Amino acid sequence: MTTLPLDLPEPGGAVMSHTARNYDPLPVTLTSGEGSWVTDTEGRRYLDCLSAYSALNFGHRNPRLVAAARRQLDRLTLTSRAFRDDRLDEFCAALAGLCAKDAVLPMNTGAEAVESAIKLARKWGHERKGVAAGKAEIVVFEHNFHGRTTTIISFSDDPLARCGFGPYTPGFRSVPFGDAAAVEAAVTEHTVAVLVEPIQGEAGVIVPPPGFLRALRAVCDEAGVLLIADEIQSGLGRAGYTFASDHEGVEPDVYVLGKALGGGIVPLSAVVADWDILEVIRPGEHGSTFGGNPLATAVGREVIRLLEPGDLQARSAALGARALDRLVAAELPGVLEVRGRGLWWAVELESGRATGRALAEELSRRGLLAKDAHGDTVRFSPPLTTSESDLDLALGIIEEAARAIADPGS
Ligand SMILES: *Cc1c(COP(=O)(O)O)cnc(C)c1O
């Protein structure tokens, strides 16, 4: 091992560290969190309006989720799927119920769940539609984000995510997001599925035109292919409904879930579908050592209990609509567009002026944490449990910060 001099400054001015540089975080070091608030090493407090990309929909250290984790820590944490445990089936039944589907395949991270859904669709197409081995195709959308594995980045069009990581996995066709006619044109005899984010998150909270999801549902029904909704970021209350697909009353064939499913405590993801689809995966054909472990499913079961009454979803819809109205009405200088759904919105800056990163940094100086997305966009996704007064505070800070970077002299 080469020993790095620990105090040698890097070109950017930061101290040399041993952490791989696959991220470029804001210069804030957090030490604790509670609800919608986090505290840094200097004792400064910030409103968390990123919520770990929606993994913290129920806030930091939600007392019910922490209690569920504690109870389970004192009983059993891991068995592997070689044996049964007394938590898994209860979790799968509850999640299947929330999705109005038959069954659940548990995994850990979002990318693993997307990979699992891709394998499921290919096997289903092979066995049920007679698609020849190695020929299956899946229709995806431009500017998608589904994770970071080699197969998933193979159908990304983000050069940062993709370039240099080849060779790429074949079997994907990409069409413009929001264009159901393009999907219809891309479907061939080899197509097994359409994989869609009902609202594109990483692309900058892109809400598709009205009727798009219903049109997709019709195209999939007509062609006899699976509609797979990646609701990892858009689901579990974020967009004002249990699932963003609910906004158009659309039921996908397969849900892919993650992020908030683990309550911000553990990684927990899942593929949810009816038996006539999920049954094509048989013992030994797919798995994960940690997938569905009892610590994760104990937390996941409590996450579903938080969502079952529906009031968090309604809160997200009502407070989100109010927030969006206020931000639009503020007519902020240098802002091209404010858009979103539920407690999930994006502020897109006019290009050639201040960057999204500059706005995120200005926000952090004013006590609010958010993250720039693609282009000059900053996305906001506060915990669904954020109080109305904290939301008002957040909106005030966003307005002040946008004005400050538009007119640095003032
Ligand atoms: C975050 C995300 C993923 C990947 O989840 P990881 O847990 O980071 O692997 C996949 N799809 C969407 C829509 C996401 O937002």
Coordinates of C-alpha atoms and ligand atoms in Angstrom, one line a residue:
M1 CA 0.0 0.0 0.0
T2 CA 1.2 3.5 -0.8
T3 CA 0.8 5.8 2.2
L4 CA -0.7 9.1 1.2
P5 CA 0.4 12.2 3.1
L6 CA -2.8 13.0 5.0
D7 CA -2.5 16.7 5.0
L8 CA -1.4 17.3 1.4
P9 CA -3.9 19.6 -0.2
E10 CA -5.6 18.5 -3.4
P11 CA -5.8 20.9 -6.3
G12 CA -9.4 21.7 -5.3
G13 CA -8.1 22.8 -1.8
A14 CA -9.6 19.8 0.1
V15 CA -7.4 17.6 2.2
M16 CA -6.3 14.3 0.6
S17 CA -8.6 11.6 1.7
H18 CA -8.9 7.8 1.3
T19 CA -12.4 8.0 -0.1
A20 CA -12.9 7.3 -3.8
R21 CA -13.9 10.4 -5.6
N22 CA -17.0 9.1 -7.4
Y23 CA -19.0 12.0 -5.7
D24 CA -18.4 15.7 -5.4
P25 CA -20.4 16.5 -2.3
L26 CA -21.3 20.0 -1.0
P27 CA -18.7 21.1 1.6
V28 CA -20.9 20.2 4.6
T29 CA -20.1 17.4 7.0
L30 CA -23.1 16.1 8.9
T31 CA -23.1 14.5 12.3
S32 CA -26.7 14.1 13.3
G33 CA -30.3 14.3 12.1
E34 CA -33.8 14.4 13.4
G35 CA -36.9 14.7 11.3
S36 CA -36.3 17.3 8.6
W37 CA -33.2 18.7 10.3
V38 CA -29.5 17.8 10.2
T39 CA -26.5 19.3 12.1
D40 CA -22.9 19.6 10.9
T41 CA -19.6 19.4 12.6
E42 CA -19.7 23.1 13.5
G43 CA -23.1 22.8 15.1
R44 CA -24.9 24.5 12.2
R45 CA -28.4 23.2 11.4
Y46 CA -29.9 22.7 8.0
L47 CA -33.3 21.8 6.6
D48 CA -32.7 18.6 4.6
C49 CA -34.6 19.2 1.3
L50 CA -32.9 16.3 -0.5
S51 CA -33.9 13.4 1.9
A52 CA -31.2 11.2 0.4
Y53 CA -32.9 11.3 -3.0
S54 CA -36.2 10.3 -1.3
A55 CA -34.7 7.5 0.7
L56 CA -35.6 9.5 3.8
N57 CA -39.3 10.2 3.0
F58 CA -40.2 9.7 6.6
G59 CA -37.4 11.9 8.0
H60 CA -34.2 11.2 9.8
R61 CA -34.5 8.6 12.6
N62 CA -38.2 8.4 12.3
P63 CA -39.1 7.1 15.8
R64 CA -41.4 4.3 14.6
L65 CA -38.8 3.1 12.1
V66 CA -35.9 3.3 14.6
A67 CA -38.0 1.4 17.1
A68 CA -38.8 -1.4 14.6
A69 CA -35.1 -1.7 13.7
R70 CA -34.1 -1.8 17.4
R71 CA -36.6 -4.5 18.2
Q72 CA -35.3 -6.6 15.3
L73 CA -31.6 -6.0 16.2
D74 CA -32.3 -7.7 19.5
R75 CA -33.8 -10.7 17.8
L76 CA -32.3 -11.7 14.5
T77 CA -30.6 -9.8 11.7
L78 CA -29.6 -12.2 8.9
T79 CA -30.3 -15.8 8.0
S80 CA -29.6 -15.7 4.2
R81 CA -32.3 -17.2 2.1
A82 CA -30.9 -20.7 2.8
F83 CA -33.3 -20.7 5.7
R84 CA -36.7 -19.1 6.4
D85 CA -37.1 -16.3 8.9
D86 CA -40.3 -15.2 10.6
R87 CA -40.3 -11.7 9.1
L88 CA -40.0 -12.1 5.3
D89 CA -43.4 -13.4 4.4
E90 CA -45.2 -10.8 6.5
F91 CA -43.3 -8.0 4.7
C92 CA -44.0 -9.5 1.3
A93 CA -47.7 -9.9 2.0
A94 CA -47.9 -6.2 3.2
L95 CA -46.0 -4.8 0.2
A96 CA -47.9 -6.9 -2.3
G97 CA -51.1 -5.5 -0.6
L98 CA -49.9 -1.9 -1.0
C99 CA -49.2 -2.6 -4.7
A100 CA -52.4 -4.7 -5.3
K101 CA -50.2 -7.4 -6.6
D102 CA -49.6 -11.1 -5.7
A103 CA -45.9 -11.3 -4.8
V104 CA -42.6 -9.6 -4.0
L105 CA -39.0 -10.4 -4.8
P106 CA -36.8 -8.6 -2.3
M107 CA -33.3 -7.2 -3.0
N108 CA -31.2 -4.5 -1.4
T109 CA -30.3 -1.5 -3.7
G110 CA -32.4 0.1 -6.4
A111 CA -30.0 -0.9 -9.1
E112 CA -30.3 -4.6 -8.1
A113 CA -34.1 -4.4 -8.2
V114 CA -34.0 -2.9 -11.7
E115 CA -31.5 -5.7 -12.7
S116 CA -34.0 -8.2 -11.3
A117 CA -36.9 -6.7 -13.2
I118 CA -34.8 -6.8 -16.4
K119 CA -34.0 -10.5 -15.8
L120 CA -37.7 -11.2 -15.0
A121 CA -38.9 -9.5 -18.2
R122 CA -36.4 -11.4 -20.3
K123 CA -37.3 -14.8 -18.8
W124 CA -41.0 -14.0 -19.1
G125 CA -40.6 -13.0 -22.7
H126 CA -38.6 -16.2 -23.4
E127 CA -41.0 -18.6 -21.7
R128 CA -44.4 -16.9 -22.3
K129 CA -44.0 -15.1 -25.6
G130 CA -41.5 -17.4 -27.2
V131 CA -38.9 -14.8 -27.8
A132 CA -35.7 -16.6 -28.9
A133 CA -32.9 -16.8 -26.3
G134 CA -30.7 -13.8 -26.4
K135 CA -33.1 -11.7 -28.6
A136 CA -35.2 -10.0 -25.9
E137 CA -35.5 -6.2 -26.2
I138 CA -36.7 -3.7 -23.6
V139 CA -37.8 -0.2 -24.6
V140 CA -36.4 2.6 -22.3
F141 CA -36.4 6.4 -22.4
E142 CA -33.9 9.1 -23.1
H143 CA -32.4 10.8 -20.0
N144 CA -33.5 7.8 -17.9
F145 CA -31.8 7.0 -14.6
H146 CA -32.1 3.4 -13.3
G147 CA -28.8 2.9 -11.4
R148 CA -25.1 2.2 -12.0
T149 CA -24.5 -1.4 -12.9
T150 CA -22.9 -2.3 -16.2
T151 CA -26.2 -3.4 -17.8
I152 CA -28.1 -0.3 -16.6
I153 CA -25.5 2.2 -17.7
S154 CA -25.6 0.4 -21.1
F155 CA -28.9 2.1 -21.8
S156 CA -28.1 5.5 -20.2
D157 CA -27.4 8.5 -22.4
D158 CA -25.5 10.4 -19.7
P159 CA -21.9 10.4 -20.9
L160 CA -20.6 10.6 -17.3
A161 CA -22.5 7.5 -16.3
R162 CA -21.6 5.6 -19.5
C163 CA -18.4 6.5 -21.2
G164 CA -15.4 4.3 -20.7
F165 CA -17.4 1.6 -18.9
G166 CA -18.1 -0.6 -22.0
P167 CA -18.5 -3.2 -23.4
Y168 CA -22.2 -2.5 -23.1
T169 CA -25.1 -4.9 -22.6
P170 CA -27.3 -5.1 -25.7
G171 CA -31.1 -5.5 -25.8
F172 CA -32.4 -2.0 -25.1
R173 CA -34.1 0.6 -27.4
S174 CA -34.3 4.2 -26.3
V175 CA -37.1 6.6 -27.3
P176 CA -38.0 10.2 -26.2
F177 CA -39.6 10.4 -22.8
G178 CA -43.3 11.4 -23.0
D179 CA -43.7 10.0 -26.6
A180 CA -46.0 7.0 -26.5
A181 CA -46.1 6.9 -30.4
A182 CA -42.3 6.4 -30.4
V183 CA -42.7 3.5 -28.0
E184 CA -45.3 1.9 -30.3
A185 CA -42.9 2.3 -33.2
A186 CA -40.0 0.8 -31.3
V187 CA -41.9 -2.3 -30.3
T188 CA -40.9 -5.4 -32.3
E189 CA -41.6 -9.2 -32.1
H190 CA -38.7 -9.3 -29.7
T191 CA -39.9 -6.7 -27.3
V192 CA -40.7 -8.0 -23.8
A193 CA -41.1 -4.9 -21.7
V194 CA -41.2 -1.1 -21.5
L195 CA -39.2 0.3 -18.5
V196 CA -40.2 3.8 -17.4
E197 CA -39.8 6.2 -14.5
P198 CA -43.3 7.7 -14.2
I199 CA -41.6 11.0 -13.4
Q200 CA -37.9 11.2 -14.3
G201 CA -36.0 12.0 -11.1
E202 CA -32.3 12.4 -11.9
A203 CA -33.1 14.0 -15.2
G204 CA -34.5 16.9 -13.2
V205 CA -38.1 16.0 -12.0
I206 CA -39.5 15.7 -15.5
V207 CA -43.2 15.2 -15.4
P208 CA -44.5 13.6 -18.6
P209 CA -47.4 15.2 -20.6
P210 CA -50.8 14.3 -19.3
G211 CA -52.1 10.9 -20.7
F212 CA -48.6 9.6 -21.4
L213 CA -48.7 6.8 -18.8
R214 CA -52.2 5.7 -19.9
A215 CA -51.0 5.7 -23.5
L216 CA -48.0 3.6 -22.5
R217 CA -50.4 1.1 -20.7
A218 CA -52.5 0.9 -23.9
V219 CA -49.4 0.3 -26.1
C220 CA -48.1 -2.5 -23.7
D221 CA -51.6 -4.1 -23.6
E222 CA -51.9 -4.0 -27.4
A223 CA -48.4 -5.5 -27.9
G224 CA -48.6 -8.0 -25.0
V225 CA -45.4 -6.7 -23.3
L226 CA -44.8 -5.8 -19.6
L227 CA -45.1 -2.3 -18.3
I228 CA -42.4 -1.9 -15.7
A229 CA -42.6 1.2 -13.5
D230 CA -39.3 2.2 -11.8
E231 CA -40.9 3.9 -8.8
I232 CA -37.7 3.8 -6.7
Q233 CA -37.7 7.6 -6.4
S234 CA -41.2 8.6 -7.5
G235 CA -43.1 6.1 -5.3
L236 CA -44.0 5.7 -1.7
G237 CA -45.7 9.1 -1.3
R238 CA -43.2 11.3 -2.9
A239 CA -45.4 12.5 -5.8
G240 CA -48.6 12.9 -3.8
Y241 CA -49.8 9.3 -4.3
T242 CA -48.5 5.9 -3.1
F243 CA -47.1 5.6 -6.6
A244 CA -46.6 8.3 -9.3
S245 CA -48.5 5.9 -11.7
D246 CA -51.6 6.4 -9.6
H247 CA -51.8 10.0 -10.8
E248 CA -53.2 8.6 -14.1
G249 CA -54.8 5.6 -12.6
V250 CA -52.3 3.3 -14.3
E251 CA -51.4 -0.1 -13.0
P252 CA -48.0 -1.3 -14.3
D253 CA -47.4 -5.0 -14.5
V254 CA -44.2 -4.7 -12.5
Y255 CA -43.3 -2.2 -9.8
V256 CA -39.6 -1.6 -9.0
L257 CA -39.2 -0.1 -5.5
G258 CA -36.3 1.0 -3.3
K259 CA -35.0 4.1 -1.5
A260 CA -37.7 5.0 1.0
L261 CA -38.7 1.3 1.3
G262 CA -35.8 0.9 3.7
G263 CA -36.9 3.9 5.8
G264 CA -33.5 5.6 5.5
I265 CA -32.1 3.0 7.8
V266 CA -31.2 0.0 5.6
P267 CA -31.0 -0.7 1.9
L268 CA -34.2 -2.5 0.9
S269 CA -35.6 -2.8 -2.7
A270 CA -38.2 -5.0 -4.3
V271 CA -39.8 -6.2 -7.5
V272 CA -43.5 -6.5 -7.2
A273 CA -45.8 -8.4 -9.7
D274 CA -48.5 -11.0 -10.0
W275 CA -47.7 -14.6 -9.9
D276 CA -48.3 -15.3 -13.6
I277 CA -45.2 -13.1 -14.2
L278 CA -43.1 -13.6 -11.1
E279 CA -43.4 -17.4 -11.2
V280 CA -41.0 -17.6 -14.1
I281 CA -38.1 -17.1 -11.6
R282 CA -37.5 -20.5 -9.9
P283 CA -35.3 -21.6 -7.0
G284 CA -31.6 -21.1 -7.8
E285 CA -32.2 -18.7 -10.8
H286 CA -31.8 -15.5 -8.9
G287 CA -30.9 -14.3 -5.4
S288 CA -29.0 -12.1 -3.0
T289 CA -27.3 -12.9 0.3
F290 CA -28.8 -9.9 2.1
G291 CA -31.9 -9.6 0.0
G292 CA -35.0 -9.7 2.3
N293 CA -33.0 -10.0 5.5
P294 CA -35.1 -9.7 8.7
L295 CA -33.6 -6.4 9.8
A296 CA -34.5 -4.8 6.5
T297 CA -37.9 -6.4 6.2
A298 CA -38.8 -5.4 9.8
V299 CA -38.1 -1.8 8.9
G300 CA -39.8 -2.2 5.5
R301 CA -42.9 -3.6 7.3
E302 CA -43.1 -0.5 9.4
V303 CA -42.6 1.7 6.3
I304 CA -45.7 0.1 4.8
R305 CA -47.6 0.7 8.0
L306 CA -46.7 4.4 7.7
L307 CA -48.1 4.5 4.2
E308 CA -51.3 2.3 4.7
P309 CA -53.5 5.1 6.1
G310 CA -52.8 7.3 3.0
D311 CA -52.5 10.6 5.0
L312 CA -48.8 11.1 4.2
Q313 CA -49.5 10.8 0.5
A314 CA -52.4 13.3 0.8
R315 CA -50.1 15.6 2.7
S316 CA -47.5 15.4 0.0
A317 CA -50.1 16.2 -2.7
A318 CA -51.6 19.2 -0.7
L319 CA -48.5 20.8 0.6
G320 CA -46.6 20.1 -2.6
A321 CA -49.2 21.8 -4.7
R322 CA -49.2 24.8 -2.4
A323 CA -45.4 25.0 -2.5
L324 CA -45.3 24.8 -6.2
D325 CA -47.9 27.5 -6.6
R326 CA -45.9 29.8 -4.3
L327 CA -42.6 29.2 -6.2
V328 CA -44.2 29.8 -9.5
A329 CA -46.0 33.0 -8.3
A330 CA -42.7 34.3 -6.9
E331 CA -41.4 34.8 -10.5
L332 CA -37.9 34.4 -9.3
P333 CA -35.2 36.1 -11.4
G334 CA -33.0 33.8 -13.5
V335 CA -35.4 30.9 -13.1
L336 CA -36.6 29.4 -16.3
E337 CA -39.1 26.9 -14.9
V338 CA -40.5 25.5 -11.6
R339 CA -42.1 22.1 -11.9
G340 CA -42.9 19.0 -10.0
R341 CA -45.6 16.9 -8.3
G342 CA -46.2 16.4 -4.6
L343 CA -43.4 17.3 -2.3
W344 CA -41.0 16.9 -5.2
W345 CA -40.1 19.9 -7.3
A346 CA -37.3 21.3 -9.5
V347 CA -36.1 24.8 -10.0
E348 CA -34.5 25.1 -13.5
L349 CA -32.2 28.1 -14.0
E350 CA -31.8 30.0 -17.2
S351 CA -28.8 28.6 -19.0
G352 CA -25.6 30.7 -19.2
R353 CA -26.2 32.4 -15.9
A354 CA -25.7 30.9 -12.4
T355 CA -25.3 27.1 -12.3
G356 CA -27.4 24.6 -10.3
R357 CA -24.3 23.9 -8.2
A358 CA -24.0 27.7 -7.3
L359 CA -27.7 27.7 -6.2
A360 CA -27.2 24.6 -4.1
E361 CA -24.1 26.2 -2.5
E362 CA -26.0 29.4 -1.8
L363 CA -28.9 27.4 -0.3
S364 CA -26.5 25.5 2.0
R365 CA -25.0 28.8 3.2
R366 CA -28.6 29.8 4.1
G367 CA -29.3 26.6 6.0
L368 CA -31.0 24.4 3.4
L369 CA -29.6 21.3 1.7
A370 CA -30.6 20.4 -1.8
K371 CA -28.8 19.0 -4.8
D372 CA -28.3 20.1 -8.4
A373 CA -29.6 17.6 -11.0
H374 CA -28.9 17.6 -14.8
G375 CA -28.6 20.8 -16.5
D376 CA -28.9 23.9 -14.3
T377 CA -31.6 22.4 -12.2
V378 CA -31.9 22.0 -8.4
R379 CA -34.3 19.4 -7.2
F380 CA -36.1 19.5 -3.8
S381 CA -37.6 16.5 -2.0
P382 CA -38.1 17.4 1.7
P383 CA -39.3 14.6 4.0
L384 CA -43.0 14.0 3.7
T385 CA -43.2 14.6 7.4
T386 CA -41.9 18.1 7.2
S387 CA -44.0 20.6 9.2
E388 CA -45.9 23.4 7.4
S389 CA -43.8 26.0 9.2
D390 CA -40.5 24.3 8.2
L391 CA -41.8 24.1 4.6
D392 CA -42.6 27.8 4.6
L393 CA -39.1 28.4 6.0
A394 CA -37.6 26.3 3.1
L395 CA -39.6 28.2 0.5
G396 CA -38.4 31.5 1.9
I397 CA -34.8 30.4 1.7
I398 CA -35.2 29.1 -1.8
E399 CA -36.7 32.5 -2.9
E400 CA -33.9 34.5 -1.2
A401 CA -31.1 32.3 -2.5
A402 CA -32.4 32.4 -6.1
R403 CA -32.6 36.2 -5.9
A404 CA -29.1 36.4 -4.4
I405 CA -27.4 34.4 -7.1
A406 CA -29.3 36.2 -9.9
D407 CA -28.1 39.6 -8.5
P408 CA -24.8 38.9 -6.7
G409 CA -24.3 42.7 -6.1
S410 CA -27.4 43.1 -4.0
Ligands
LIG1 C1 -31.9 6.0 -7.1 C2 -32.6 5.3 -8.3 C3 -32.2 4.0 -8.7 C4 -30.9 3.3 -8.2 O1 -31.1 3.1 -6.8 P1 -29.7 2.7 -6.0 O2 -30.3 2.3 -4.6 O3 -28.9 3.9 -5.9 O4 -29.0 1.6 -6.7 C5 -32.9 3.5 -9.8 N1 -33.9 4.1 -10.3 C6 -34.3 5.3 -9.9 C7 -35.5 5.9 -10.6 C8 -33.7 6.0 -8.9 O5 -34.0 7.2 -8.5

